Amino acid sequence: MASYLFLCLFLFFPHLYASFSSSGSHSCSSLIQFKDSFSINQKRMLIYCCSWDGVTCDHLNAHVIALDLSCCWLYGNFPSNTTLFLLPHLQKLNLAYNDFNLSKIPSEFSRFTSLFYLNLSYTEFAGEVPSQVSHLSLSLAGCGLQGKFPKNIFDLPSLNLLNLLDNQLSGQIPRSLGNHLQLTHLDLSWNQLSGQIPLSILNLTQLEYLRIAGNTLEGSIPDEVTAFPNLIYLGLSDNLFNGTLPSWLYTAPSLKRIILSQNQFSGHIKEFQSKSLEMILLKNNKLQGPLPSSIFQLLNLTYLSLPNNLSGVRVIEFSMFSNLPNLKYLDLSYNSLSLTSNSTSRLKSLERLDLSCNKIEGKIPQWMQEVGNVSLTYLNVSHNSLTEVEYFPWKNIEFLDLSSNLIRGNLPIPASTINVFLISNNSFTGEVSSLICNASSLQILDLSHNNLSGTIPQCFGNLSDSLEFLNLKKNKFYGTIPTTFAKGCQLTTFNLNGNLLEGPLTPSILNCNDLEVLDLGNNKINDTFPHWLGSLPQLQVLVLKSNHMHGSLRINSSKSIPFFSKIQIFDLSSNYFSGPLPVRYINSFKAIINLEKIGSTVSYMGVNDPRSGFYTYSIGIVMKGQYMELVKIFTMWMIIDLSNNQFEGGIPKVIGKLTLLKGLNLSHNNLNGGIPTSIGNLTSLEWLDLSSNRLSGTIPNRLADLPFLSSFNVSENKLHGQIPQGKQFNTFGNDSYQGNKGLCGFPVSKGCNIIEPAPPNVLEKDGSKSNITFGWKVVLIGYGCGVVFGMSVGYVVFKTGKPKWLVNLVEIQHEKKRRRKSKDGSHSNGRRRI
Ligand SMILES: *[C@@H]1O[C@H](CO)[C@@H](O)[C@H](O)[C@H]1NC(C)=O
Ligand SMILES: *[C@@H]1O[C@H](CO)[C@@H](O)[C@H](O)[C@H]1NC(C)=O
Ligand SMILES: *[C@@H]1O[C@H](CO)[C@@H](O)[C@H](O)[C@H]1NC(C)=O
Ligand SMILES: *[C@@H]1O[C@H](CO)[C@@H](O)[C@H](O)[C@H]1NC(C)=O
Ligand SMILES: *[C@@H]1O[C@H](CO)[C@@H](O)[C@H](O)[C@H]1NC(C)=O
Ligand SMILES: *[C@@H]1O[C@H](CO)[C@@H](O)[C@H](O)[C@H]1NC(C)=O
Ligand SMILES: *[C@@H]1O[C@H](CO)[C@@H](O)[C@H](O)[C@H]1NC(C)=O
Ligand SMILES: *[C@@H]1O[C@H](CO)[C@@H](O)[C@H](O)[C@H]1NC(C)=O
Ligand SMILES: *[C@@H]1O[C@H](CO)[C@@H](O)[C@H](O)[C@H]1NC(C)=O
Ligand SMILES: *[C@@H]1O[C@H](CO)[C@@H](O)[C@H](O)[C@H]1NC(C)=O
Ligand SMILES: *[C@@H]1O[C@H](CO)[C@@H](O)[C@H](O)[C@H]1NC(C)=O
Ligand SMILES: *[C@@H]1O[C@H](CO)[C@@H](O)[C@H](O)[C@H]1NC(C)=O
C-alpha cells in the first residue's frame, strides 16, 4: 500500500523520481514540476499540508538547498533508500511534526555532506542517534530517542544548535559537550539525564540559549564570574540542583530569562546587575531573603515568581512593584507574607497575580482593588485570612480564586468576563444574584462549603453553553433544581450535595450530554428514581443518597437502550427505594463489567483546563463502613451502594458479572435468600456489606478466594453453617458475623459440629512432626495479599477519616503475633477443635 505518505514526492511519482535520479541535477524546475503534479493529484492531504514555500533553491545552479516538509502529515516507516537522499546539496532539512512510526534515524543522513540544519522534532523517530549524523546541527525534539546520552553527538566542533528536547535519553551529560565552542543553542530538556552538569560547559562562551529543564540533574551549577557573556535564556527548572545560585547569573550582561523553579537551590538571592532581565522564576526552592532591592529596578521585568517560603521576608511593600511598568505576571504565593501598601499601586500591565497561601488578613485591601483594575485577568488569593470583600473591581478578570478564606457577607458578582470563579470554603451568606448568569464564558463555578441560601438561580440551566463544572455542595440552598437545561449544555459535573433542595430533577438535564458526575446527595428530594438518567452516555458517578426518594427501580420499557453503561459509582443509599434489586441496571453497567473502556488518560476524574490546570472532582462516600471524603476520584473506583433502603427479594446472580467492582453495600434492606456464589467472581472487591437483611443459607466458601477483600460484614442476618476459613477471612473479626445464630467456626466462639479429617502429618523444617494444619500457611498468604491490597488503594487521597485498610494492616500485624503465640501454646483455634 502506498500508505506511506513518506516524502510525498518520490514514492508516489515514479516518473518524477526518474527525472530526479537520472538527471542528477536535482533542479528546482523538477521540483516545481513536481509541485504542479500535486495540485491535480487526489492526495488531498498533501495539497493542504505541504507548504511549497518550503523549497529553497540556490539561484546560481538551481540546486535544492533547503527543504521544509514540517507538518506534512507524513506517516509511515522511513525507508533508508528514499530518493530524498539524492539531493546532495541540501543544507537545511526540516521534517518536524511528521510521524515516522518509530523507525530508526537512517545513517544515510550522512550523505548530506552540506547539511548543517536537520530538524526532526516530534517525528516519532526512535532508537539511538547514529554517529554518522552527529556533525549536523540537530533538532531531534520529541523523537522518542532512547538510551544513554549519545556521546558522539559532540564529536565534531561545528555544531551550533542541538535540540534533544522531550526524548528519553538517560545517563550523564558528557564532558565533551565543552568541545563545541560554536554552540549557541542547547536544549536537553525533558529527558532522564542525571548526574552533574560538566564543568566544561563553562567553555561554551557562545551560548545564547541553554535549557536543561525536566531532568534529574543534581549538584551545583558550574560557576565562574565571567561565564556565558552571550546567554539570553537559562532554563534549569524541574531538576535537583542545589547549592547557591551561580555568580554569573547576576552579571551575565545579555540575560533576559532565568527559570530555576522546582529545584533545591539555597542561600540568599543577591543583587542583579544586568538590567536586561525580563523573567525571573524561582518558585519551589529553598532560597532565603531578603528580597534583593535590584529587582525593583529591572524596568523590563515582565514575569516574576518568588521562591515559596522565602524565609526572612514577612512583609512586602506592594507599591514597590509599581516601579515595574512592564510587570505582567507576579507570583508571591506560598509565603507567610502580609502585604502593605503606602500608596496606590497601579500596575497597569499586571495580568496574573498569585498571592495564594499567604497571611493576608481582613478586608480586601485597597491596593489589591486598584492593582490591574483593567489589565488583571488572573487573581488567586486563596488560602489567606480575608474576611470581607465588597465588590470585585477587576474589569477583565477571567480567573478569580478566593477559596479557603474567612469571608462573610453577600457574594459579589465578578465582571462578566469571568471563566473560573472559586469561592469554596468561606462563610458567604445570602442569595446568589442571577447577575452571575451574565458571565457567558463561565466554565468552572465552585461555591461549595459556604452558607449561601435562597433558591438556585433558574438561569444556571441556561448558562450552560460554557459551564462545565458547577459545585454548590454544602450550602443552604432550598427549593427546586433548575428545571430547564439548555440544549448544548456542557456540564460535566453538577454537584448539589448537602443542601435543602426538594427537587425534582427534570429530564431536561439530558441536554447535558457530557455529564460525568451528578451528585444530589443529602437533600430533601421526594421523587421516584429518575431512570431516564440511564441514557446519559458519559455518566460515571451518580449519587442520590440521603434523600426522600422512593418506589421501585423496575423499568417497564422493553427498549434495549444503553443504560448507565459508563457508571462507576452508583450510590442510592439512605432513601426509601423498594422492590427487587435492579437486575436490568446491573446487566448494563458495562464499565464495571469491564466491557466499556474507561476513556480517561489521567488517573483522576476532573476538568482539564489548559490555563488553570487540572480541576479534580471530589466526593463523599462510605467505604468499608466509614465515611470518607475523597478529594480526588480515582478513575478505577467502582462502587455500588444501595444500603439503607427497602429493597426486597434475593441478591441476583448477575451481580457476579461486575468484575471491576471494588465496593458493594447492600446492607439495611429486606433482602432474603442466599448469598450467590457468583460474588466469588468479583475479584476486585475490597469491601462487601450485606448486613442487616434476612439472608439465609451459608457463606459461600468461594468468597475466601477474593484476594483484596479487607472489609466484610454479614452481621444481623439468618446465615448458618461454617464461616469460610483462610486467607482474607482470617483477618475479619467477630463483629462481621454477629446476629447470625447459625454461624460457626473462627472467629465466632461457636465451634462447628463437623468432624474434620485428621490433618496429615506435616514435617516441620527441623524434621519434627507437627500437627499444625496447612491452614497456617494459607493464612500467611492471606497476609501477603493484604499488603498488596494496601498498595492498591494507596493512590486515593483522603481528606478526613482514617483509611480502614491501614487499620486492617495494623490489625493484621497484631493478629499475626497473637496467632503465633497461640500456635506455640494451646491450640485454641475454633476451626481445629474436634
Ligand atoms: C508502523 O510500525 C508497525 C510496527 O513496527 C508496523 O506494524 C506498521 O506496519 C507500521 N506502519 C506503517 C504505515 O509503516
Ligand atoms: C526501497 O526499497 C523497497 C524494498 O526494500 C522497495 O520496495 C522500494 O521500491 C524502494 N524504493 C525506492 C525509491 O527505491
Ligand atoms: C523545527 O521545526 C518546527 C516546525 O517548523 C519549528 O517549530 C521548530 O522551531 C524547529 N526547531 C528548531 C530548533 O529550529
Ligand atoms: C576549556 O578550554 C580550554 C582550552 O580551550 C581547556 O584548557 C580547558 O580545560 C577547558 N575547560 C574545561 C572545563 O573543559
Ligand atoms: C547537593 O547535593 C549533593 C548530592 O546530590 C550533596 O552531596 C551535596 O552535599 C549537596 N550540597 C548542598 C550545598 O546541599
Ligand atoms: C528593555 O526593553 C526595550 C524594548 O524591548 C529595549 O529597547 C531595552 O534595551 C531593554 N532594556 C534593557 C536594559 O535591556
Ligand atoms: C517552610 O518553612 C518552614 C520553616 O522554615 C518549614 O517548617 C516548612 O516545612 C516550609 N514549608 C515548605 C512548603 O517548604
Ligand atoms: C512607600 O514605602 C516605600 C518603601 O518603604 C518607600 O520607598 C516610599 O517612599 C513610600 N512611599 C510613600 C508615598 O510613602
Ligand atoms: C482603575 O483604578 C484607578 C485608580 O483607582 C482609577 O482612577 C480608574 O478609574 C480605574 N479604572 C477603571 C476602569 O475603573
Ligand atoms: C413524599 O411526598 C409524599 C406526598 O407529598 C408524602 O406523602 C411522603 O410522605 C413524602 N415522602 C417522604 C419520604 O418524605
Ligand atoms: C490558586 O492557588 C492554589 C494554591 O497555590 C492552587 O491550588 C489553585 O489551583 C490556584 N487556583 C487557580 C484557579 O489557579
Ligand atoms: C463465575 O466464574 C466462573 C468461572 O470463571 C464462571 O463459570 C461463572 O459463569 C461465573 N459466574 C457468573 C455469575 O458470572
mmCIF file of C-alpha atoms in Angstrom, residues 579-587 642 647-658 664 666 671-680 682 690 695:
data_model
loop_
_atom_site.group_PDB
_atom_site.id
_atom_site.type_symbol
_atom_site.label_atom_id
_atom_site.label_comp_id
_atom_site.label_asym_id
_atom_site.label_seq_id
_atom_site.Cartn_x
_atom_site.Cartn_y
_atom_site.Cartn_z
ATOM 1 C CA GLY A 579 -38.939 -3.659 45.165
ATOM 2 C CA PRO A 580 -36.332 -6.065 43.840
ATOM 3 C CA LEU A 581 -32.697 -5.136 43.202
ATOM 4 C CA PRO A 582 -32.356 -3.671 39.698
ATOM 5 C CA VAL A 583 -31.118 -6.625 37.650
ATOM 6 C CA ARG A 584 -31.654 -4.738 34.428
ATOM 7 C CA TYR A 585 -29.274 -1.962 35.506
ATOM 8 C CA ILE A 586 -26.641 -4.317 36.837
ATOM 9 C CA ASN A 587 -26.620 -6.094 33.495
ATOM 10 C CA LEU A 642 -27.829 0.568 47.732
ATOM 11 C CA PHE A 647 -35.168 -3.426 48.642
ATOM 12 C CA GLU A 648 -36.538 -6.929 48.890
ATOM 13 C CA GLY A 649 -36.163 -10.317 47.257
ATOM 14 C CA GLY A 650 -32.918 -12.108 46.557
ATOM 15 C CA ILE A 651 -29.486 -10.922 45.541
ATOM 16 C CA PRO A 652 -29.365 -11.668 41.809
ATOM 17 C CA LYS A 653 -26.656 -13.946 40.464
ATOM 18 C CA VAL A 654 -25.735 -11.411 37.755
ATOM 19 C CA ILE A 655 -24.015 -9.371 40.403
ATOM 20 C CA GLY A 656 -21.093 -11.720 39.754
ATOM 21 C CA LYS A 657 -20.580 -10.066 36.374
ATOM 22 C CA LEU A 658 -19.407 -6.796 37.887
ATOM 23 C CA LEU A 664 -20.646 -3.388 47.315
ATOM 24 C CA LEU A 666 -26.498 -3.818 50.196
ATOM 25 C CA LEU A 671 -33.148 -8.931 51.149
ATOM 26 C CA ASN A 672 -33.708 -12.621 51.594
ATOM 27 C CA GLY A 673 -32.461 -15.840 50.034
ATOM 28 C CA GLY A 674 -28.839 -16.931 49.862
ATOM 29 C CA ILE A 675 -25.597 -15.146 49.152
ATOM 30 C CA PRO A 676 -24.931 -16.036 45.496
ATOM 31 C CA THR A 677 -21.716 -17.945 44.888
ATOM 32 C CA SER A 678 -21.117 -15.683 41.903
ATOM 33 C CA ILE A 679 -19.968 -12.947 44.308
ATOM 34 C CA GLY A 680 -16.837 -15.071 44.424
ATOM 35 C CA LEU A 682 -15.800 -10.210 41.984
ATOM 36 C CA LEU A 690 -24.663 -7.407 53.339
ATOM 37 C CA LEU A 695 -30.266 -13.522 54.175
#
